[in-house]
Amino acid sequence: MSPTYNERDNVDDFLQRVLAAVPSADVFIVDDNSPDGTGDRVREHGATNPKVHLVARRGPRGYAAASREGLTQIAAAGYDAIVTIDCDLSHDARVIPTMLERIAQGADVVIGSRYVSGGGVSNWSLGRRLLSRCGNWYTAVMLGVGVRDCTTGFRAYRGDIIRAGTIAETTSNGYAFLTEVLLRLRQRGDCRIVEVPILYENRVAGDSKMSKTIISESMLRVTGWGFERIFRRR
Ligand SMILES: Nc1nc2c(ncn2[C@@H]2O[C@H](COP(=O)(O)OP(=O)(O)OP(=O)(O)O)[C@@H](O)[C@H]2O)c(=O)[nH]1
Ligand SMILES: [Mg+2]
């Protein structure tokens, strides 16, 4: 599953790469009525390839809202595992089979991680590297979820974990959603989360939707959840 907003210049290559990596998979694009026509392009693919599906959202757009709705709706169809992956070609689809293998071996969530041995980022400015590193360090200290990369959107989830409802109950708007999911799953206490290394490539086409508002929400929420955790322990 990939949430999309204005990814028309990436979606053809994206679908080709994902279908080459996992030919038996169904691919769902959860599009927020992108003005650049991403949804129309996906519909065109779907007309000739029954593996390609469009979930067309209306209503307020957002990475979190699209992910929540997409994951909930797709899991309800009964899939054993669902992979979330960005459409901007930053995530290497060739890692998907390894992720699915780890789910088959018993993991509930597999994180495509930049910050475990063998993982990394390419073409990122120093500022962006620092932001991601510091954000993950702060999240680790405040929340103690035991995951090195809490903010990566490249993940595999066991279908049952989504059907259990924890993800549908999250309330974040932006990428804070990714951290909130891990926090809520950890609070369940019985969730096996593992990390596999990925090499993150900076997007070439299209624009980033990362914004100051999204970064602030993330930091504020992590701080809030961290204090909740500290006071609850006392
Ligand atoms: N449906 C939906 N998808 C979104 C929205 N915002 C971002 N996305 C998608 O979420 C994925 C990640 O968004 P990006 O803008 O690449 O964010 P990022 O990867 O943190 O930022 P960069 O590293 O700069 O690319 C991409 O597939 C986007 O198209 C949104 O509001 N709605
Ligand atoms: Mg991106």
GROMACS .gro file of C-alpha atoms and ligand atoms in nm:
model
  267
    1MET     CA    1   0.000   0.000   0.000
    2SER     CA    2   0.130   0.344  -0.084
    3PRO     CA    3  -0.026   0.676   0.019
    4THR     CA    4   0.010   0.933  -0.258
    5TYR     CA    5  -0.024   1.303  -0.311
    6ASN     CA    6   0.101   1.441  -0.644
    7GLU     CA    7   0.321   1.147  -0.743
    8ARG     CA    8   0.225   1.126  -1.111
    9ASP     CA    9   0.590   1.146  -1.219
   10ASN     CA   10   0.681   0.853  -0.993
   11VAL     CA   11   0.382   0.623  -1.003
   12ASP     CA   12   0.466   0.436  -1.328
   13ASP     CA   13   0.817   0.342  -1.211
   14PHE     CA   14   0.687   0.271  -0.863
   15LEU     CA   15   0.427   0.019  -0.982
   16GLN     CA   16   0.674  -0.144  -1.219
   17ARG     CA   17   0.931  -0.189  -0.939
   18VAL     CA   18   0.685  -0.321  -0.681
   19LEU     CA   19   0.525  -0.566  -0.923
   20ALA     CA   20   0.870  -0.687  -1.033
   21ALA     CA   21   0.974  -0.743  -0.669
   22VAL     CA   22   0.652  -0.918  -0.560
   23PRO     CA   23   0.460  -1.031  -0.870
   24SER     CA   24   0.186  -1.201  -0.669
   25ALA     CA   25   0.104  -0.893  -0.457
   26ASP     CA   26  -0.197  -0.665  -0.491
   27VAL     CA   27  -0.087  -0.300  -0.495
   28PHE     CA   28  -0.313  -0.035  -0.342
   29ILE     CA   29  -0.251   0.334  -0.404
   30VAL     CA   30  -0.434   0.548  -0.148
   31ASP     CA   31  -0.459   0.881  -0.324
   32ASP     CA   32  -0.586   1.208  -0.180
   33ASN     CA   33  -0.745   1.338  -0.499
   34SER     CA   34  -0.403   1.459  -0.624
   35PRO     CA   35  -0.441   1.763  -0.852
   36ASP     CA   36  -0.164   1.627  -1.080
   37GLY     CA   37  -0.380   1.329  -1.180
   38THR     CA   38  -0.195   1.052  -0.990
   39GLY     CA   39  -0.528   0.880  -0.927
   40ASP     CA   40  -0.625   0.882  -1.297
   41ARG     CA   41  -0.290   0.729  -1.386
   42VAL     CA   42  -0.343   0.452  -1.129
   43ARG     CA   43  -0.691   0.388  -1.272
   44GLU     CA   44  -0.533   0.349  -1.617
   45HIS     CA   45  -0.291   0.090  -1.480
   46GLY     CA   46  -0.576  -0.085  -1.299
   47ALA     CA   47  -0.774  -0.114  -1.624
   48THR     CA   48  -0.507  -0.340  -1.772
   49ASN     CA   49  -0.364  -0.496  -1.455
   50PRO     CA   50  -0.608  -0.638  -1.198
   51LYS     CA   51  -0.331  -0.630  -0.935
   52VAL     CA   52  -0.335  -0.250  -0.926
   53HIS     CA   53  -0.607  -0.085  -0.715
   54LEU     CA   54  -0.693   0.276  -0.639
   55VAL     CA   55  -0.837   0.384  -0.305
   56ALA     CA   56  -0.963   0.733  -0.393
   57ARG     CA   57  -1.002   0.953  -0.086
   58ARG     CA   58  -1.201   1.275  -0.072
   59GLY     CA   59  -1.226   1.469   0.256
   60PRO     CA   60  -0.926   1.623   0.433
   61ARG     CA   61  -0.593   1.500   0.300
   62GLY     CA   62  -0.300   1.379   0.505
   63TYR     CA   63  -0.037   1.108   0.526
   64ALA     CA   64  -0.181   0.977   0.852
   65ALA     CA   65  -0.546   0.986   0.746
   66ALA     CA   66  -0.466   0.811   0.419
   67SER     CA   67  -0.251   0.548   0.592
   68ARG     CA   68  -0.509   0.479   0.862
   69GLU     CA   69  -0.794   0.448   0.613
   70GLY     CA   70  -0.589   0.246   0.364
   71LEU     CA   71  -0.452   0.002   0.619
   72THR     CA   72  -0.790  -0.052   0.786
   73GLN     CA   73  -0.976  -0.101   0.459
   74ILE     CA   74  -0.715  -0.330   0.303
   75ALA     CA   75  -0.673  -0.541   0.619
   76ALA     CA   76  -1.050  -0.591   0.632
   77ALA     CA   77  -1.019  -0.773   0.298
   78GLY     CA   78  -0.827  -1.046   0.486
   79TYR     CA   79  -0.464  -1.007   0.370
   80ASP     CA   80  -0.200  -1.191   0.581
   81ALA     CA   81   0.049  -0.904   0.549
   82ILE     CA   82   0.044  -0.544   0.429
   83VAL     CA   83   0.352  -0.345   0.331
   84THR     CA   84   0.349   0.035   0.343
   85ILE     CA   85   0.594   0.204   0.106
   86ASP     CA   86   0.636   0.562  -0.022
   87CYS     CA   87   0.561   0.617  -0.390
   88ASP     CA   88   0.857   0.852  -0.451
   89LEU     CA   89   1.105   0.566  -0.513
   90SER     CA   90   1.290   0.641  -0.187
   91HIS     CA   91   1.217   0.290  -0.064
   92ASP     CA   92   1.374  -0.004  -0.247
   93ALA     CA   93   1.091  -0.244  -0.336
   94ARG     CA   94   1.344  -0.528  -0.363
   95VAL     CA   95   1.350  -0.541   0.019
   96ILE     CA   96   0.978  -0.636   0.033
   97PRO     CA   97   1.035  -1.015  -0.002
   98THR     CA   98   1.274  -1.005   0.299
   99MET     CA   99   1.011  -0.815   0.500
  100LEU     CA  100   0.741  -1.067   0.412
  101GLU     CA  101   0.977  -1.352   0.503
  102ARG     CA  102   1.024  -1.201   0.850
  103ILE     CA  103   0.645  -1.179   0.892
  104ALA     CA  104   0.619  -1.545   0.787
  105GLN     CA  105   0.882  -1.626   1.053
  106GLY     CA  106   0.669  -1.470   1.327
  107ALA     CA  107   0.729  -1.093   1.334
  108ASP     CA  108   0.417  -0.875   1.369
  109VAL     CA  109   0.580  -0.560   1.233
  110VAL     CA  110   0.894  -0.530   1.018
  111ILE     CA  111   1.055  -0.187   1.002
  112GLY     CA  112   1.263  -0.089   0.697
  113SER     CA  113   1.530   0.081   0.903
  114ARG     CA  114   1.794   0.338   0.807
  115TYR     CA  115   1.958   0.315   1.146
  116VAL     CA  116   2.054  -0.051   1.190
  117SER     CA  117   2.376  -0.205   1.059
  118GLY     CA  118   2.368  -0.216   0.678
  119GLY     CA  119   2.108   0.062   0.653
  120GLY     CA  120   2.156   0.429   0.559
  121VAL     CA  121   2.053   0.726   0.350
  122SER     CA  122   2.197   0.862   0.028
  123ASN     CA  123   2.186   1.216  -0.114
  124TRP     CA  124   2.053   1.378   0.203
  125SER     CA  125   2.170   1.722   0.306
  126LEU     CA  126   2.343   1.751   0.643
  127GLY     CA  127   2.037   1.937   0.778
  128ARG     CA  128   1.798   1.659   0.677
  129ARG     CA  129   2.030   1.392   0.822
  130LEU     CA  130   2.053   1.577   1.152
  131LEU     CA  131   1.676   1.629   1.166
  132SER     CA  132   1.605   1.259   1.114
  133ARG     CA  133   1.883   1.139   1.349
  134CYS     CA  134   1.796   1.382   1.627
  135GLY     CA  135   1.423   1.314   1.586
  136ASN     CA  136   1.481   0.940   1.619
  137TRP     CA  137   1.719   0.985   1.912
  138TYR     CA  138   1.469   1.208   2.096
  139THR     CA  139   1.187   0.963   2.023
  140ALA     CA  140   1.396   0.672   2.154
  141VAL     CA  141   1.476   0.858   2.478
  142MET     CA  142   1.121   0.984   2.538
  143LEU     CA  143   0.924   0.675   2.440
  144GLY     CA  144   1.157   0.377   2.484
  145VAL     CA  145   0.987   0.172   2.211
  146GLY     CA  146   1.314  -0.012   2.137
  147VAL     CA  147   1.314   0.071   1.764
  148ARG     CA  148   1.609   0.249   1.597
  149ASP     CA  149   1.406   0.404   1.313
  150CYS     CA  150   1.062   0.514   1.437
  151THR     CA  151   0.987   0.751   1.148
  152THR     CA  152   1.027   0.531   0.842
  153GLY     CA  153   0.714   0.469   0.638
  154PHE     CA  154   0.856   0.150   0.483
  155ARG     CA  155   0.707  -0.128   0.695
  156ALA     CA  156   0.532  -0.463   0.683
  157TYR     CA  157   0.245  -0.538   0.921
  158ARG     CA  158   0.084  -0.871   0.997
  159GLY     CA  159  -0.279  -0.838   0.885
  160ASP     CA  160  -0.411  -0.946   1.227
  161ILE     CA  161  -0.222  -0.665   1.400
  162ILE     CA  162  -0.411  -0.411   1.190
  163ARG     CA  163  -0.741  -0.595   1.229
  164ALA     CA  164  -0.694  -0.576   1.609
  165GLY     CA  165  -0.782  -0.206   1.576
  166THR     CA  166  -0.481  -0.038   1.740
  167ILE     CA  167  -0.379   0.150   1.425
  168ALA     CA  168  -0.733   0.269   1.350
  169GLU     CA  169  -0.737   0.433   1.697
  170THR     CA  170  -0.433   0.657   1.632
  171THR     CA  171  -0.499   1.031   1.620
  172SER     CA  172  -0.187   1.195   1.466
  173ASN     CA  173  -0.216   1.397   1.146
  174GLY     CA  174   0.129   1.385   0.984
  175TYR     CA  175   0.429   1.154   1.006
  176ALA     CA  176   0.385   1.147   1.387
  177PHE     CA  177   0.142   0.871   1.294
  178LEU     CA  178   0.439   0.641   1.229
  179THR     CA  179   0.573   0.688   1.581
  180GLU     CA  180   0.227   0.668   1.736
  181VAL     CA  181   0.165   0.331   1.571
  182LEU     CA  182   0.482   0.186   1.727
  183LEU     CA  183   0.402   0.336   2.067
  184ARG     CA  184   0.045   0.197   2.069
  185LEU     CA  185   0.161  -0.146   1.950
  186ARG     CA  186   0.430  -0.154   2.220
  187GLN     CA  187   0.167  -0.061   2.481
  188ARG     CA  188  -0.029  -0.373   2.378
  189GLY     CA  189   0.273  -0.562   2.508
  190ASP     CA  190   0.251  -0.865   2.280
  191CYS     CA  191   0.378  -0.721   1.952
  192ARG     CA  192   0.700  -0.852   1.793
  193ILE     CA  193   0.871  -0.564   1.610
  194VAL     CA  194   1.191  -0.628   1.412
  195GLU     CA  195   1.407  -0.404   1.192
  196VAL     CA  196   1.571  -0.487   0.858
  197PRO     CA  197   1.824  -0.250   0.696
  198ILE     CA  198   1.723  -0.027   0.404
  199LEU     CA  199   1.916   0.227   0.197
  200TYR     CA  200   1.698   0.533   0.162
  201GLU     CA  201   1.729   0.720  -0.169
  202ASN     CA  202   1.627   1.083  -0.188
  203ARG     CA  203   1.333   1.146  -0.420
  204VAL     CA  204   1.424   1.267  -0.771
  205ALA     CA  205   1.082   1.359  -0.916
  206GLY     CA  206   0.793   1.540  -0.746
  207ASP     CA  207   0.795   1.748  -0.431
  208SER     CA  208   0.840   1.652  -0.069
  209LYS     CA  209   0.536   1.706   0.152
  210MET     CA  210   0.751   1.736   0.464
  211SER     CA  211   0.676   2.070   0.631
  212LYS     CA  212   0.752   2.266   0.946
  213THR     CA  213   0.397   2.194   1.069
  214ILE     CA  214   0.453   1.820   1.029
  215ILE     CA  215   0.789   1.835   1.209
  216SER     CA  216   0.644   2.044   1.494
  217GLU     CA  217   0.347   1.810   1.537
  218SER     CA  218   0.586   1.518   1.556
  219MET     CA  219   0.809   1.677   1.822
  220LEU     CA  220   0.515   1.805   2.029
  221ARG     CA  221   0.340   1.472   2.023
  222VAL     CA  222   0.652   1.274   2.113
  223THR     CA  223   0.709   1.513   2.404
  224GLY     CA  224   0.347   1.471   2.519
  225TRP     CA  225   0.356   1.091   2.495
  226GLY     CA  226   0.695   1.089   2.671
  227PHE     CA  227   0.564   1.287   2.969
  228GLU     CA  228   0.251   1.068   2.984
  229ARG     CA  229   0.479   0.766   3.002
  230ILE     CA  230   0.698   0.917   3.276
  231PHE     CA  231   0.400   1.022   3.492
  232ARG     CA  232   0.223   0.689   3.443
  233ARG     CA  233   0.538   0.508   3.565
  234ARG     CA  234   0.542   0.722   3.880
  235LIG     N1  235  -0.257   1.017   0.045
  235LIG     C1  236  -0.162   1.104   0.085
  235LIG     N2  237  -0.032   1.073   0.069
  235LIG     C2  238   0.062   1.161   0.110
  235LIG     C3  239   0.029   1.285   0.170
  235LIG     N3  240   0.145   1.350   0.199
  235LIG     C4  241   0.245   1.268   0.159
  235LIG     N4  242   0.196   1.155   0.103
  235LIG     C5  243   0.269   1.043   0.047
  235LIG     O1  244   0.347   0.986   0.148
  235LIG     C6  245   0.472   0.944   0.097
  235LIG     C7  246   0.585   1.017   0.173
  235LIG     O2  247   0.574   1.156   0.149
  235LIG     P1  248   0.702   1.247   0.116
  235LIG     O3  249   0.657   1.381   0.073
  235LIG     O4  250   0.790   1.174   0.022
  235LIG     O5  251   0.767   1.264   0.258
  235LIG     P2  252   0.912   1.226   0.305
  235LIG     O6  253   0.952   1.097   0.238
  235LIG     O7  254   0.914   1.231   0.452
  235LIG     O8  255   0.995   1.347   0.249
  235LIG     P3  256   1.115   1.343   0.145
  235LIG     O9  257   1.224   1.263   0.207
  235LIG    O10  258   1.152   1.485   0.130
  235LIG    O11  259   1.062   1.281   0.020
  235LIG     C8  260   0.471   0.973  -0.052
  235LIG    O12  261   0.427   0.858  -0.122
  235LIG     C9  262   0.368   1.086  -0.061
  235LIG    O13  263   0.306   1.097  -0.188
  235LIG    C10  264  -0.110   1.318   0.185
  235LIG    O14  265  -0.149   1.422   0.234
  235LIG     N5  266  -0.200   1.223   0.141
  236MG      MG  267   0.974   1.086   0.039
   0.00000   0.00000   0.00000
